[in-house]
XYZ file of C-alpha atoms in Angstrom:
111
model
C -72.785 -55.129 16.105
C -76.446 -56.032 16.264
C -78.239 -57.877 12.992
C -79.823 -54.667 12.445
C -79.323 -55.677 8.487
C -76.942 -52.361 7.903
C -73.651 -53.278 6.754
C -70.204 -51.492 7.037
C -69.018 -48.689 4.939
C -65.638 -47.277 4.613
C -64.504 -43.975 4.109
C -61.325 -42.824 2.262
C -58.103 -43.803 3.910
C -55.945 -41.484 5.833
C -52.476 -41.683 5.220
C -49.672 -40.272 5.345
C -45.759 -41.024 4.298
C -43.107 -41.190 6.442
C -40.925 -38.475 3.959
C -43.653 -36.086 5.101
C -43.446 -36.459 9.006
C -42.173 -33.960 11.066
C -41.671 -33.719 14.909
C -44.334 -31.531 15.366
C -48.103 -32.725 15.249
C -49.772 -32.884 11.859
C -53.061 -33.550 10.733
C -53.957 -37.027 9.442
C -56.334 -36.650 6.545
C -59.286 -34.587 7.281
C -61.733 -35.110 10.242
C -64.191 -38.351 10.457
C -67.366 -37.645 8.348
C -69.169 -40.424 10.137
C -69.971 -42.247 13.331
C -67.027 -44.769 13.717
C -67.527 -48.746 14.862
C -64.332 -49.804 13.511
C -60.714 -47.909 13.312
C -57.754 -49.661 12.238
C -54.532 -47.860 12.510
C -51.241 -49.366 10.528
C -47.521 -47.651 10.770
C -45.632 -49.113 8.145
C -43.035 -46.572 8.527
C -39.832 -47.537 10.225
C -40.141 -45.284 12.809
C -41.868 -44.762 16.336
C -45.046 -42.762 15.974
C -47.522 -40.577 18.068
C -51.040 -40.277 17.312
C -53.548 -37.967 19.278
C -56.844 -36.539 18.483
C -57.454 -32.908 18.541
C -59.595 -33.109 21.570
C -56.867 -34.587 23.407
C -55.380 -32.838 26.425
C -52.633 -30.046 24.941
C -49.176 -31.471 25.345
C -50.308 -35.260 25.912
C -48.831 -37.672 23.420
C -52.090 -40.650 23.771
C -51.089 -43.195 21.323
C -47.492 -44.739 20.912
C -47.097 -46.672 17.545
C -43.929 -48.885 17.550
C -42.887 -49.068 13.554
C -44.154 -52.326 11.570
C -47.375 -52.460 13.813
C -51.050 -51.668 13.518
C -54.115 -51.962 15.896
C -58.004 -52.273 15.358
C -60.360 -50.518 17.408
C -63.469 -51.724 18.416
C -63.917 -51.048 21.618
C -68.023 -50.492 22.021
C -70.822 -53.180 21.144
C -73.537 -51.884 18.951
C -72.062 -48.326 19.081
C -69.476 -46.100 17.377
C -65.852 -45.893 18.813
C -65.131 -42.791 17.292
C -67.539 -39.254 16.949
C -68.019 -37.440 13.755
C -65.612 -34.466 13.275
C -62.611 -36.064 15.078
C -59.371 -34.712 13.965
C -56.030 -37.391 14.340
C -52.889 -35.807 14.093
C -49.669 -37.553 13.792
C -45.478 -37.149 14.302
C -42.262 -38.888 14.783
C -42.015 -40.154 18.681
C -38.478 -39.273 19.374
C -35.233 -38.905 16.794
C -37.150 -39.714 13.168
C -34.751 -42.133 10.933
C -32.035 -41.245 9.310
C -33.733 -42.257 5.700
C -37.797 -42.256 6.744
C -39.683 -44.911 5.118
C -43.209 -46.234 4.578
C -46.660 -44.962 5.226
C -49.062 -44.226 8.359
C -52.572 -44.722 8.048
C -56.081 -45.079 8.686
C -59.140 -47.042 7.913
C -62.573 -45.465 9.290
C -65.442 -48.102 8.878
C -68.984 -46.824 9.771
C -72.755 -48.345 9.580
């Protein structure tokens, strides 16, 4: 990000707990008020989960989330990652555990 003097703000986290997910695609939180630059994704559940936005071809899984991982997106200089409006949805990838566990969420930080 440039020294433009703006600094980061965050808006509420998107989460949800691994009790509540299903094999079917549900939506994470509501859609992304503002222009993202920063998107960090944790699943602290202790299963494998898929993440996809809305606008994501029908039947694609795009995101893979091994359990006890997280990534941070940042993938554009000076510029948001992420558009305002953006709908994530998320499910179990494969057979869910047994005993489901932990959270999934989502951190949206914007200028």
């Amino acid at each position: 990000m440039s020294n433009s003097g703006n600094s980061l703000k965050n808006e509420g986290i998107r989460e949800i707990a691994a009790t509540s997910l299903t094999t079917s695609y549900q939506n994470l939180g509501s859609p992304i008020e503002h222009r993202a630059f920063i998107v960090t994704i944790w699943n602290w559940t202790n299963g494998q989960v898929y993440l996809r936005r809305t606008s994501d071809p029908e039947g694609v899984n795009t995101q893979r989330f091994p359990s006890q991982t997280g990534k941070i997106k940042d993938a554009k200089t000076n510029d948001g990652i992420e558009a305002p409006g953006t709908q994530f949805q998320v499910m179990w990838a494969g057979t869910p555990p047994d005993d489901p566990d932990g959270d999934f969420w989502m951190e949206i930080e914007y200028v």
